[in-house]
Coordinates of C-alpha atoms in Angstrom, one line a residue:
M1 CA 56.2 16.5 34.3
N2 CA 57.3 15.9 30.7
K3 CA 58.0 18.3 27.9
T4 CA 56.0 18.2 24.8
V5 CA 57.1 18.8 21.2
N6 CA 55.1 20.0 18.3
I7 CA 55.8 18.2 15.1
N8 CA 54.6 18.3 11.5
L9 CA 54.4 14.7 10.2
A10 CA 53.3 14.4 6.5
G11 CA 51.5 17.7 6.7
I12 CA 49.6 16.9 9.9
F13 CA 50.3 18.7 13.2
F14 CA 50.8 16.6 16.4
H15 CA 51.6 17.3 20.1
I16 CA 54.1 14.6 21.2
D17 CA 55.8 13.8 24.5
E18 CA 59.6 14.5 24.4
D19 CA 60.5 10.9 25.2
A20 CA 58.1 9.6 22.6
Y21 CA 59.5 12.2 20.1
L22 CA 63.1 11.0 20.7
K23 CA 62.0 7.4 20.1
L24 CA 60.0 8.2 17.0
Q25 CA 63.0 10.3 15.7
R26 CA 65.4 7.4 16.1
Y27 CA 62.9 5.0 14.5
L28 CA 62.5 7.2 11.4
E29 CA 66.3 7.7 11.2
A30 CA 66.8 4.0 11.3
I31 CA 64.3 3.5 8.6
K32 CA 65.9 6.1 6.4
R33 CA 69.3 4.5 6.9
S34 CA 67.8 1.1 5.9
F35 CA 66.8 2.6 2.5
T36 CA 70.0 4.5 1.8
D37 CA 70.7 2.8 -1.4
S38 CA 67.1 1.9 -2.3
Q39 CA 65.4 3.0 -5.5
G40 CA 62.6 5.5 -4.8
R41 CA 64.0 6.2 -1.3
S42 CA 62.3 9.6 -0.9
E43 CA 58.9 8.1 -2.0
I44 CA 59.2 5.2 0.4
I45 CA 60.1 7.5 3.3
A46 CA 57.3 9.9 2.5
D47 CA 54.7 7.1 2.3
I48 CA 55.9 5.6 5.6
E49 CA 55.6 9.0 7.3
A50 CA 52.2 9.5 5.8
R51 CA 51.1 6.0 7.2
I52 CA 52.5 6.8 10.6
A53 CA 50.7 10.1 10.6
E54 CA 47.5 8.3 9.7
L55 CA 47.9 5.8 12.5
F56 CA 48.6 8.7 15.0
S57 CA 45.4 10.4 13.8
E58 CA 43.4 7.3 14.5
R59 CA 44.6 7.4 18.1
V60 CA 44.1 11.1 18.7
Q61 CA 40.7 12.0 20.0
N62 CA 41.2 15.8 19.8
D63 CA 43.7 18.4 18.8
K64 CA 45.1 18.9 22.3
Q65 CA 45.8 15.2 23.0
V66 CA 49.5 14.4 23.3
I67 CA 51.2 11.4 21.6
R68 CA 52.9 9.3 24.2
I69 CA 55.4 6.4 24.1
K70 CA 52.4 4.0 24.2
E71 CA 51.1 5.3 20.9
V72 CA 54.6 5.3 19.3
D73 CA 55.1 1.7 20.4
E74 CA 51.8 0.7 18.9
V75 CA 52.7 2.4 15.6
I76 CA 56.2 0.7 15.6
S77 CA 54.4 -2.6 16.3
I78 CA 52.3 -2.1 13.2
M79 CA 54.9 -0.7 10.9
G80 CA 57.7 -3.1 11.9
Q81 CA 61.0 -2.9 13.9
P82 CA 64.0 -1.3 12.1
E83 CA 66.2 -4.3 12.9
D84 CA 64.0 -6.3 10.5
Y85 CA 65.5 -4.2 7.7
L86 CA 69.2 -4.5 8.4
V87 CA 69.4 -1.3 10.5
D88 CA 72.2 -1.0 13.1
D89 CA 70.8 -2.2 16.4
E90 CA 73.2 -0.1 18.4
I91 CA 71.0 3.0 17.9
F92 CA 68.4 1.2 20.1
E93 CA 70.8 0.1 22.8
D94 CA 69.2 2.5 25.3
E95 CA 65.8 0.9 24.7
P96 CA 64.6 -2.2 26.5
K97 CA 65.5 -5.4 24.8
T98 CA 61.9 -6.5 24.9
S99 CA 61.4 -5.4 21.4
Y100 CA 58.4 -6.6 19.3
S101 CA 58.9 -9.8 17.5
K102 CA 58.8 -10.0 13.7
K103 CA 55.5 -11.8 14.0
S104 CA 53.8 -8.7 15.4
T105 CA 55.1 -6.3 12.7
S106 CA 52.2 -6.8 10.4
S107 CA 48.8 -5.5 11.3
S108 CA 45.8 -7.5 10.6
A109 CA 44.6 -5.2 7.8
S110 CA 41.0 -5.3 6.6
K111 CA 40.4 -5.0 2.9
K112 CA 38.8 -1.8 1.9
L113 CA 37.1 -0.7 -1.3
F114 CA 38.9 1.9 -3.5
R115 CA 38.9 2.8 -7.1
D116 CA 42.0 1.5 -8.8
T117 CA 42.8 4.2 -11.3
D118 CA 46.2 2.7 -12.1
N119 CA 44.6 -0.3 -13.9
S120 CA 41.4 1.4 -15.1
Y121 CA 39.7 2.0 -18.4
I122 CA 37.2 4.6 -17.2
G123 CA 37.0 5.2 -13.4
G124 CA 38.8 2.3 -11.8
V125 CA 35.6 0.8 -10.4
S126 CA 36.0 -2.6 -11.9
S127 CA 39.6 -3.0 -10.8
G128 CA 38.7 -1.8 -7.3
L129 CA 35.8 -4.3 -7.1
A130 CA 38.1 -7.1 -8.3
H131 CA 40.6 -6.4 -5.6
Y132 CA 37.8 -6.2 -3.0
F133 CA 36.2 -9.5 -3.9
G134 CA 39.5 -11.2 -4.8
I135 CA 38.6 -12.2 -8.4
D136 CA 40.0 -11.3 -11.8
T137 CA 39.0 -7.9 -13.2
I138 CA 37.7 -9.5 -16.4
W139 CA 34.8 -11.0 -14.6
I140 CA 33.7 -7.7 -13.1
R141 CA 33.9 -6.0 -16.5
L142 CA 31.9 -8.8 -18.1
A143 CA 29.3 -8.3 -15.4
W144 CA 29.1 -4.6 -16.3
I145 CA 28.6 -5.5 -19.9
L146 CA 25.8 -7.9 -19.1
L147 CA 24.1 -5.3 -16.9
I148 CA 24.4 -2.6 -19.4
F149 CA 23.2 -4.6 -22.4
G150 CA 20.8 -6.8 -20.4
A151 CA 18.6 -4.5 -18.3
G152 CA 20.5 -1.2 -18.8
T153 CA 21.0 -0.9 -15.0
G154 CA 24.8 -1.1 -15.1
I155 CA 25.3 2.5 -16.2
L156 CA 23.6 4.1 -13.3
L157 CA 25.2 1.7 -10.8
Y158 CA 28.6 2.3 -12.2
I159 CA 28.2 6.1 -12.0
L160 CA 27.0 5.8 -8.4
L161 CA 30.0 3.7 -7.4
W162 CA 32.3 6.1 -9.3
I163 CA 30.9 9.0 -7.3
L164 CA 30.7 7.3 -3.9
V165 CA 33.8 5.1 -3.8
P166 CA 37.1 7.0 -3.2
E167 CA 40.1 6.7 -5.4
A168 CA 43.2 4.9 -4.0
K169 CA 45.7 7.8 -4.2
T170 CA 48.3 7.1 -1.6
T171 CA 50.5 4.1 -1.4
A172 CA 48.8 3.1 1.9
E173 CA 45.3 3.2 0.3
K174 CA 46.6 1.1 -2.6
I175 CA 47.9 -1.5 -0.1
M176 CA 44.7 -1.5 1.9
M177 CA 42.8 -2.0 -1.4
T178 CA 44.5 -5.4 -1.8
G179 CA 44.0 -6.4 1.8
D180 CA 47.7 -6.4 2.7
P181 CA 48.9 -4.8 6.0
V182 CA 50.2 -1.3 5.6
N183 CA 53.7 -1.6 6.9
I184 CA 57.3 -0.8 5.9
T185 CA 57.6 -4.0 3.9
N186 CA 54.5 -3.5 1.7
I187 CA 55.1 0.2 1.2
E188 CA 58.6 -0.5 0.0
K189 CA 57.3 -3.3 -2.2
K190 CA 54.5 -1.2 -3.7
I191 CA 56.8 1.7 -4.6
K192 CA 59.4 -0.6 -6.0
D193 CA 56.8 -2.4 -8.1
G194 CA 55.8 1.0 -9.4
F195 CA 59.3 1.7 -10.5
D196 CA 59.6 -1.8 -12.0
N197 CA 56.4 -1.1 -14.1
V198 CA 57.8 2.2 -15.3
S199 CA 61.1 0.5 -16.1
D200 CA 59.3 -2.2 -18.1
V201 CA 57.3 0.3 -20.1
A202 CA 60.4 2.5 -20.8
K203 CA 62.6 -0.5 -21.4
N204 CA 65.5 1.3 -19.8
V205 CA 66.4 -1.4 -17.3
T206 CA 68.4 -4.4 -18.4
D207 CA 67.0 -7.9 -18.0
S208 CA 69.5 -8.8 -15.4
V209 CA 68.7 -5.8 -13.2
G210 CA 65.0 -6.5 -13.7
S211 CA 65.5 -10.1 -12.7
A212 CA 67.4 -9.2 -9.6
A213 CA 64.8 -6.6 -8.6
K214 CA 62.1 -9.2 -9.1
N215 CA 64.0 -11.7 -7.0
V216 CA 64.4 -9.1 -4.2
T217 CA 60.7 -8.3 -4.5
D218 CA 59.7 -11.9 -4.4
S219 CA 61.9 -12.5 -1.4
V220 CA 60.4 -9.6 0.5
S221 CA 56.9 -10.7 -0.5
N222 CA 57.5 -14.3 0.6
A223 CA 59.0 -13.1 3.9
A224 CA 55.9 -10.9 4.5
K225 CA 53.6 -13.8 3.7
N226 CA 55.6 -16.0 6.1
I227 CA 55.5 -13.4 8.7
D228 CA 51.7 -13.1 8.3
F229 CA 51.3 -16.9 8.5
Q230 CA 53.5 -17.2 11.5
K231 CA 51.6 -14.3 13.2
Q232 CA 48.2 -15.9 12.5
S233 CA 49.5 -19.4 13.6
N234 CA 50.9 -18.0 16.9
K235 CA 47.9 -15.9 17.4
I236 CA 45.6 -18.9 17.2
K237 CA 47.9 -21.1 19.4
S238 CA 48.4 -18.3 22.0
S239 CA 47.6 -19.5 25.5
S240 CA 46.3 -16.1 26.4
K241 CA 43.4 -16.6 24.0
T242 CA 40.5 -18.2 25.9
F243 CA 37.8 -20.4 24.7
F244 CA 35.3 -17.6 25.1
D245 CA 37.4 -15.3 22.9
T246 CA 37.3 -17.9 20.1
V247 CA 33.5 -18.3 20.4
G248 CA 33.1 -14.5 20.4
E249 CA 35.2 -14.2 17.2
I250 CA 33.2 -16.9 15.5
F251 CA 30.0 -15.2 16.5
M252 CA 31.3 -11.9 15.2
F253 CA 32.4 -13.5 12.0
F254 CA 29.0 -14.8 11.2
L255 CA 27.4 -11.6 12.3
K256 CA 29.6 -9.7 9.8
V257 CA 28.7 -12.2 7.1
F258 CA 25.0 -11.6 7.8
A259 CA 25.5 -7.9 7.8
K260 CA 27.3 -8.1 4.4
F261 CA 24.4 -10.1 3.1
I262 CA 21.9 -7.5 4.3
G263 CA 24.0 -4.9 2.7
I264 CA 23.9 -6.7 -0.7
I265 CA 20.1 -7.0 -0.4
L266 CA 19.7 -3.3 0.4
I267 CA 21.9 -2.4 -2.6
I268 CA 19.9 -4.6 -4.9
V269 CA 16.5 -3.3 -3.7
G270 CA 17.6 0.3 -3.6
A271 CA 19.3 0.2 -7.0
S272 CA 16.4 -1.6 -8.7
A273 CA 13.8 0.8 -7.3
L274 CA 15.9 3.9 -8.3
I275 CA 16.4 2.5 -11.8
G276 CA 12.7 1.6 -12.2
L277 CA 11.7 5.1 -11.0
I278 CA 14.1 6.8 -13.4
I279 CA 13.0 4.7 -16.3
G280 CA 9.3 5.3 -15.4
L281 CA 9.9 9.1 -15.0
F282 CA 11.8 9.2 -18.3
S283 CA 9.1 7.1 -20.1
L284 CA 6.3 9.3 -18.7
G285 CA 8.1 12.4 -19.8
V286 CA 8.6 11.1 -23.3
A287 CA 5.0 9.9 -23.4
D288 CA 3.7 13.3 -22.4
I289 CA 5.9 15.0 -25.0
I290 CA 4.8 12.8 -27.9
H291 CA 1.2 12.5 -26.6
I292 CA 0.9 8.7 -26.3
P293 CA -2.8 7.8 -26.1
G294 CA -2.6 6.1 -22.7
L295 CA -1.8 9.5 -21.1
D296 CA -5.0 10.9 -22.3
M297 CA -6.8 8.6 -19.9
V298 CA -4.7 9.9 -17.0
E299 CA -5.5 13.4 -18.0
I300 CA -9.2 12.8 -18.2
A301 CA -9.1 11.3 -14.7
N302 CA -7.0 14.2 -13.4
A303 CA -10.0 16.2 -12.2
G304 CA -7.8 18.4 -10.0
N305 CA -5.8 19.6 -13.1
T306 CA -2.5 19.0 -11.5
P307 CA 0.3 18.7 -14.2
I308 CA 1.2 15.1 -14.8
W309 CA 4.9 15.8 -14.9
L310 CA 4.7 17.5 -11.5
V311 CA 3.0 14.5 -9.9
S312 CA 5.5 12.1 -11.5
L313 CA 8.5 14.3 -10.3
L314 CA 7.1 14.5 -6.8
S315 CA 6.5 10.8 -6.7
F316 CA 10.0 10.2 -7.9
F317 CA 11.5 12.2 -5.0
A318 CA 9.0 10.9 -2.4
I319 CA 9.7 7.2 -3.3
G320 CA 13.2 7.5 -4.7
I321 CA 14.9 9.3 -1.8
P322 CA 14.2 6.6 0.8
F323 CA 15.4 3.9 -1.7
F324 CA 18.5 6.0 -2.3
F325 CA 19.3 6.0 1.4
L326 CA 18.7 2.2 1.4
F327 CA 21.2 1.9 -1.4
Y328 CA 23.6 4.1 0.4
L329 CA 23.2 2.2 3.7
G330 CA 23.9 -1.1 1.8
L331 CA 27.1 0.5 0.5
K332 CA 28.1 1.7 4.0
I333 CA 27.7 -1.9 5.3
L334 CA 29.8 -3.4 2.5
I335 CA 32.4 -0.6 2.2
N336 CA 34.0 0.5 5.5
N337 CA 35.7 3.6 4.0
L338 CA 32.8 4.7 1.8
K339 CA 33.0 8.5 1.1
S340 CA 30.2 10.3 3.0
I341 CA 27.8 12.3 0.9
G342 CA 28.0 15.1 3.6
N343 CA 25.4 16.6 5.9
I344 CA 24.5 19.3 3.4
A345 CA 23.4 16.6 0.9
K346 CA 21.7 14.6 3.5
F347 CA 19.6 17.5 4.9
T348 CA 18.9 18.7 1.3
L349 CA 17.5 15.3 0.4
L350 CA 15.5 15.1 3.6
G351 CA 14.0 18.5 3.0
L352 CA 13.2 17.6 -0.7
W353 CA 11.6 14.4 0.5
L354 CA 9.4 16.2 3.0
I355 CA 8.4 18.8 0.5
S356 CA 7.5 16.1 -2.1
L357 CA 5.6 14.1 0.5
I358 CA 3.6 17.1 1.7
S359 CA 2.9 18.2 -1.9
L360 CA 1.6 14.8 -2.9
I361 CA -0.7 14.8 0.1
V362 CA -2.0 18.2 -1.0
V363 CA -2.5 17.0 -4.6
G364 CA -4.3 13.9 -3.2
I365 CA -6.6 16.0 -1.1
R366 CA -7.3 18.3 -4.0
Q367 CA -8.1 15.3 -6.3
A368 CA -10.4 13.7 -3.6
S369 CA -12.2 17.0 -3.2
E370 CA -13.3 16.9 -6.8
F371 CA -15.7 14.1 -5.7
A372 CA -17.0 15.8 -2.6
Y373 CA -20.4 16.8 -4.0
D374 CA -22.7 14.7 -6.1
E375 CA -25.4 16.7 -7.8
S376 CA -28.1 16.0 -10.4
Y377 CA -29.7 17.7 -13.3
I378 CA -33.1 16.4 -14.4
V379 CA -34.9 16.8 -17.7
K380 CA -38.5 15.5 -18.1
T381 CA -40.3 14.9 -21.4
E382 CA -43.8 13.7 -22.1
L383 CA -44.2 10.8 -24.6
P384 CA -47.4 10.3 -26.6
I385 CA -47.9 6.8 -25.3
T386 CA -51.3 5.9 -23.7
A387 CA -52.8 2.9 -22.0
T388 CA -54.0 1.5 -25.3
D389 CA -50.6 1.5 -26.9
T390 CA -47.8 -1.1 -27.0
L391 CA -44.4 0.5 -26.3
T392 CA -41.2 -1.2 -27.5
I393 CA -37.9 -0.1 -25.9
R394 CA -34.5 -0.6 -27.5
M395 CA -30.9 0.5 -26.8
V396 CA -29.0 2.3 -29.6
S397 CA -25.2 2.3 -30.0
N398 CA -22.9 4.4 -32.0
D399 CA -20.3 3.2 -34.5
N400 CA -17.7 5.5 -32.9
F401 CA -18.1 3.9 -29.5
S402 CA -18.0 0.4 -28.1
N403 CA -21.5 -0.4 -26.9
N404 CA -20.4 -2.6 -24.0
F405 CA -17.1 -1.0 -23.1
Y406 CA -16.7 -1.2 -19.3
R407 CA -20.4 -1.7 -19.0
N408 CA -20.1 -4.0 -15.9
N409 CA -18.0 -1.5 -13.9
H410 CA -19.3 1.8 -15.3
G411 CA -15.9 2.9 -16.6
F412 CA -15.0 5.5 -19.2
K413 CA -12.7 6.0 -22.1
L414 CA -11.7 8.6 -24.7
A415 CA -13.6 8.6 -27.9
H416 CA -14.3 10.8 -31.0
D417 CA -17.6 12.1 -32.1
D418 CA -18.9 12.3 -35.7
D419 CA -16.9 15.5 -36.2
G420 CA -13.7 13.9 -35.0
N421 CA -13.6 15.9 -31.7
K422 CA -12.3 14.1 -28.5
I423 CA -14.9 13.5 -25.9
I424 CA -15.4 11.4 -22.8
Y425 CA -17.5 8.3 -23.4
S426 CA -19.2 6.2 -20.7
S427 CA -21.8 3.4 -20.7
D428 CA -23.0 4.2 -17.1
V429 CA -26.7 4.3 -18.1
D430 CA -29.5 2.7 -16.0
I431 CA -33.2 2.2 -16.8
R432 CA -35.9 2.2 -14.2
V433 CA -39.7 1.8 -14.9
K434 CA -42.5 3.1 -12.7
S435 CA -46.3 3.0 -13.1
T436 CA -48.3 6.2 -13.3
T437 CA -52.0 7.1 -13.2
D438 CA -51.4 9.8 -15.8
S439 CA -52.9 9.4 -19.2
I440 CA -49.6 9.6 -21.1
A441 CA -46.1 8.4 -20.5
T442 CA -43.2 10.5 -19.3
I443 CA -39.4 10.0 -19.6
S444 CA -37.1 11.6 -17.0
I445 CA -33.4 11.9 -17.8
E446 CA -31.5 12.3 -14.5
K447 CA -27.9 13.3 -15.1
S448 CA -25.5 13.3 -12.2
A449 CA -21.8 14.2 -11.6
D450 CA -19.3 15.0 -8.9
G451 CA -17.4 18.2 -8.1
R452 CA -15.6 20.0 -5.4
S453 CA -18.6 22.4 -5.0
Y454 CA -22.3 22.3 -5.6
E455 CA -22.0 24.6 -8.6
I456 CA -19.2 22.7 -10.3
A457 CA -21.0 19.3 -9.8
R458 CA -24.3 20.6 -11.1
E459 CA -22.6 22.3 -14.1
R460 CA -20.8 19.0 -15.0
A461 CA -24.1 17.1 -14.7
K462 CA -25.8 19.6 -17.0
N463 CA -23.0 19.2 -19.6
I464 CA -23.7 15.5 -20.0
N465 CA -25.0 14.7 -23.4
Y466 CA -27.6 12.0 -23.6
N467 CA -30.3 11.5 -26.3
F468 CA -33.4 9.4 -27.0
N469 CA -36.0 9.2 -29.8
L470 CA -39.5 7.9 -30.2
R471 CA -40.5 6.4 -33.5
D472 CA -43.8 4.6 -34.1
N473 CA -44.2 3.6 -30.5
I474 CA -40.5 2.4 -30.4
L475 CA -38.4 4.3 -27.8
L476 CA -34.8 4.3 -28.8
L477 CA -32.4 5.0 -25.9
D478 CA -28.7 5.8 -26.2
S479 CA -26.6 3.1 -24.6
Y480 CA -23.9 5.7 -23.7
L481 CA -23.4 9.2 -22.4
T482 CA -20.8 11.7 -23.6
T483 CA -19.2 14.9 -22.2
N484 CA -16.5 17.3 -23.2
L485 CA -12.9 16.8 -22.1
E486 CA -12.8 19.9 -19.9
N487 CA -15.5 18.3 -17.7
K488 CA -13.0 15.6 -16.7
F489 CA -14.3 12.2 -15.5
S490 CA -16.4 13.0 -12.5
D491 CA -18.4 9.8 -12.1
Q492 CA -20.9 11.0 -14.6
E493 CA -24.0 8.8 -15.0
V494 CA -27.5 8.8 -16.4
D495 CA -30.7 7.3 -14.9
V496 CA -33.5 6.9 -17.4
V497 CA -36.8 6.8 -15.5
L498 CA -39.9 5.8 -17.5
Y499 CA -43.3 6.7 -16.0
I500 CA -45.8 4.4 -18.0
P501 CA -49.6 4.6 -17.6
E502 CA -51.3 1.6 -16.1
N503 CA -52.6 -1.1 -18.5
T504 CA -50.0 -0.1 -21.1
I505 CA -48.2 -3.1 -22.7
V506 CA -44.4 -2.7 -22.9
Y507 CA -41.8 -4.9 -24.7
F508 CA -38.2 -4.6 -23.6
N509 CA -35.8 -5.6 -26.4
N510 CA -32.9 -7.9 -25.4
S511 CA -30.5 -4.9 -25.9
T512 CA -31.9 -3.4 -22.7
K513 CA -31.1 -6.3 -20.4
D514 CA -27.7 -5.0 -19.2
Y515 CA -29.2 -1.6 -18.5
L516 CA -32.1 -2.9 -16.3
H517 CA -31.8 -3.8 -12.7
Y518 CA -31.6 -7.4 -11.8
K519 CA -34.6 -7.2 -9.5
Q520 CA -37.5 -5.0 -8.7
F521 CA -37.0 -2.3 -5.9
E522 CA -38.2 1.0 -4.7
G523 CA -41.0 1.4 -7.3
N524 CA -39.0 -0.1 -10.1
I525 CA -41.4 -2.7 -11.5
I526 CA -39.3 -4.1 -14.4
S527 CA -36.2 -6.4 -14.0
R528 CA -33.8 -8.1 -16.4
E529 CA -36.0 -11.2 -16.4
D530 CA -38.7 -9.2 -18.2
T531 CA -36.7 -8.6 -21.4
N532 CA -37.9 -10.2 -24.6
H533 CA -41.4 -10.4 -23.1
Y534 CA -44.6 -8.4 -23.3
V535 CA -45.3 -6.9 -20.0
K536 CA -48.6 -5.3 -18.8
I537 CA -48.1 -2.3 -16.4
L538 CA -50.2 -2.6 -13.3
F539 CA -50.3 -0.4 -10.2
D540 CA -46.8 -0.6 -8.8
D541 CA -46.4 -4.0 -10.5
A542 CA -46.1 -5.7 -13.9
E543 CA -47.5 -8.8 -15.4
C544 CA -45.7 -10.9 -18.0
L545 CA -48.2 -11.8 -20.7
D546 CA -46.1 -14.4 -22.6
C547 CA -43.9 -15.9 -20.0
P548 CA -44.0 -19.8 -19.9
E549 CA -45.9 -21.3 -17.0
E550 CA -43.7 -22.5 -14.2
D551 CA -43.6 -26.2 -13.5
F552 CA -45.1 -27.3 -10.2
E553 CA -42.6 -29.2 -8.2
V554 CA -42.9 -30.9 -4.8
K555 CA -40.2 -32.5 -2.8
V556 CA -40.9 -34.2 0.6
N557 CA -38.4 -36.3 2.5
T558 CA -39.5 -37.1 6.0
P559 CA -39.3 -40.3 8.1
G560 CA -41.7 -42.8 6.5
L561 CA -42.7 -40.6 3.6
K562 CA -40.7 -39.6 0.5
I563 CA -42.2 -37.6 -2.5
N564 CA -40.1 -36.4 -5.4
E565 CA -40.0 -36.5 -9.2
E566 CA -39.6 -40.3 -9.1
G567 CA -42.8 -40.9 -7.3
V568 CA -44.2 -41.6 -3.8
E569 CA -42.7 -44.1 -1.3
I570 CA -44.2 -44.9 2.2
N571 CA -42.3 -47.0 4.7
S572 CA -43.4 -48.4 8.0
D573 CA -42.6 -51.2 10.4
E574 CA -45.3 -53.4 8.8
G575 CA -44.2 -52.8 5.2
N576 CA -43.8 -50.2 2.4
I577 CA -45.8 -48.8 -0.5
K578 CA -44.1 -47.4 -3.6
I579 CA -45.9 -45.6 -6.5
D580 CA -43.8 -44.5 -9.6
N581 CA -44.1 -44.5 -13.4
K582 CA -43.8 -48.3 -13.4
G583 CA -46.8 -48.9 -11.3
L584 CA -47.7 -49.8 -7.7
K585 CA -45.8 -52.0 -5.3
V586 CA -47.1 -53.0 -1.9
Q587 CA -45.1 -55.2 0.4
S588 CA -45.7 -56.5 3.9
E589 CA -44.7 -59.5 6.0
D590 CA -47.6 -61.6 4.6
V591 CA -48.6 -60.1 1.2
K592 CA -46.8 -58.7 -1.8
V593 CA -48.9 -56.8 -4.4
N594 CA -47.4 -55.6 -7.8
I595 CA -49.5 -53.6 -10.3
D596 CA -47.8 -52.7 -13.5
S597 CA -48.3 -52.9 -17.3
N598 CA -48.2 -56.7 -17.1
G599 CA -51.3 -56.8 -14.8
I600 CA -51.8 -57.5 -11.1
N601 CA -49.6 -59.9 -9.2
I602 CA -50.5 -60.9 -5.6
E603 CA -48.4 -63.2 -3.5
S604 CA -49.3 -64.3 0.0
D605 CA -47.5 -66.6 2.5
N606 CA -50.9 -68.1 3.5

């Protein structure tokens, strides 16, 4: 049973075994003695203790766990033995002589991303990225300039990195930022470099002292590099490392490279989507404020009357939040020590995403319900046209509207009437013609529209404006329909049904071609082929009076007989006969007959 001691190391509380405590105490005292005459001694000792406390924290699973000699030995292995720094070996005489070699004093540190505020212009993001990727800071800053002035994406990305990437505050973090192992050597070097920089700025240190300090620093740095090199060389050449360990490390290396590549892809995709959504939301907001004409079309189609800004905001959250997490995931893959956004932020974003998604579904259902009912409103008017009359039908356009706008797909647009008022305009007008036994003609205007209820759909259909006029047996039909903006676009359409007495002659002007059906069907007796012709109305049929006669054409192609526009050709085993515009040719084994414009020519083998 061993005693335990409670210690406070760099502000962190630990339970430590008594033997381990004694060893750690001697180790720290040896380190302090090694820096007795060093500049910045207190800062070096404080950072070393902070690093030791950090290493202990990584090895402690809970607050009640006790630090043992094993953990102390591991920390000493990472930080370095005191005898490497000219400390009296006698204070360790009671320890086993199997001390750790110098080659094991450096830990294989992995480079981590921090913001380097010591060399920053704004937030230290560029300097931190330069350290992480091992390139000069000028290239990172040039990339920001290109992103900002190129596509404008650099500002948002810089702000996100500024928020998410932690600042390198401690000496250990500044060393990890450059990828160097966090041990006594590098902590001492980093602090002394800081003092050297201050001395250079203040110009209070002579050139000779500065040169000496530089030489000492270079010597320590070279020694550290040599130690690292020797460590890696011996590690590779170690006999304890098996072939399978090497294969495993190679596999893990490529796996990490692939993971980093995936992280970069996620960052690019997430950032691009977020930037695009922000630009789109901003543009839509500006367009709504200054009333850009394109938004009027959206407002007309918004039958559910949901505010456009609300739909755009909900869409931004519903789409943008998943892409934000993709971006954050990419950063987590690339940056091992990325600052967490916290559970509160995560659950808040998740709740906001669910609310936005459910709200969009509700808006979509409401919008779809506006087309649930299709109702009609019919107005019939008698026309003074009898069986003895000839009726001409034409389509009439309006100078304020485009006559053939969206005619093929029955679209709509915003237009202005003669008084300058905004109205909805559509060319969804169809003409059907039916025969009747009545003595006079009748025109039926069938208006139809959609709505979320029968009453709304019928009211919208009733509010459709459509006009026609009869002048001297010439029926003028509007080629368009209109309705007020408050009716929204609800698939409004007009069917013009003409009931014409039998034996009446009708002439459809070429302007009606696009409004007639391409074939006869369900009582409709006039098609597009009948335009520009005089047509006589019959019982459920129509007869074209001035259509050209169709050419009679026969084509036969069977074994032994061929009939086409070139003539007739008969073939058999005994011979063949050919009749065309040149004459008649008969050929057999014994006789050849040729009758053409030159006369009759008969040839016989006999």
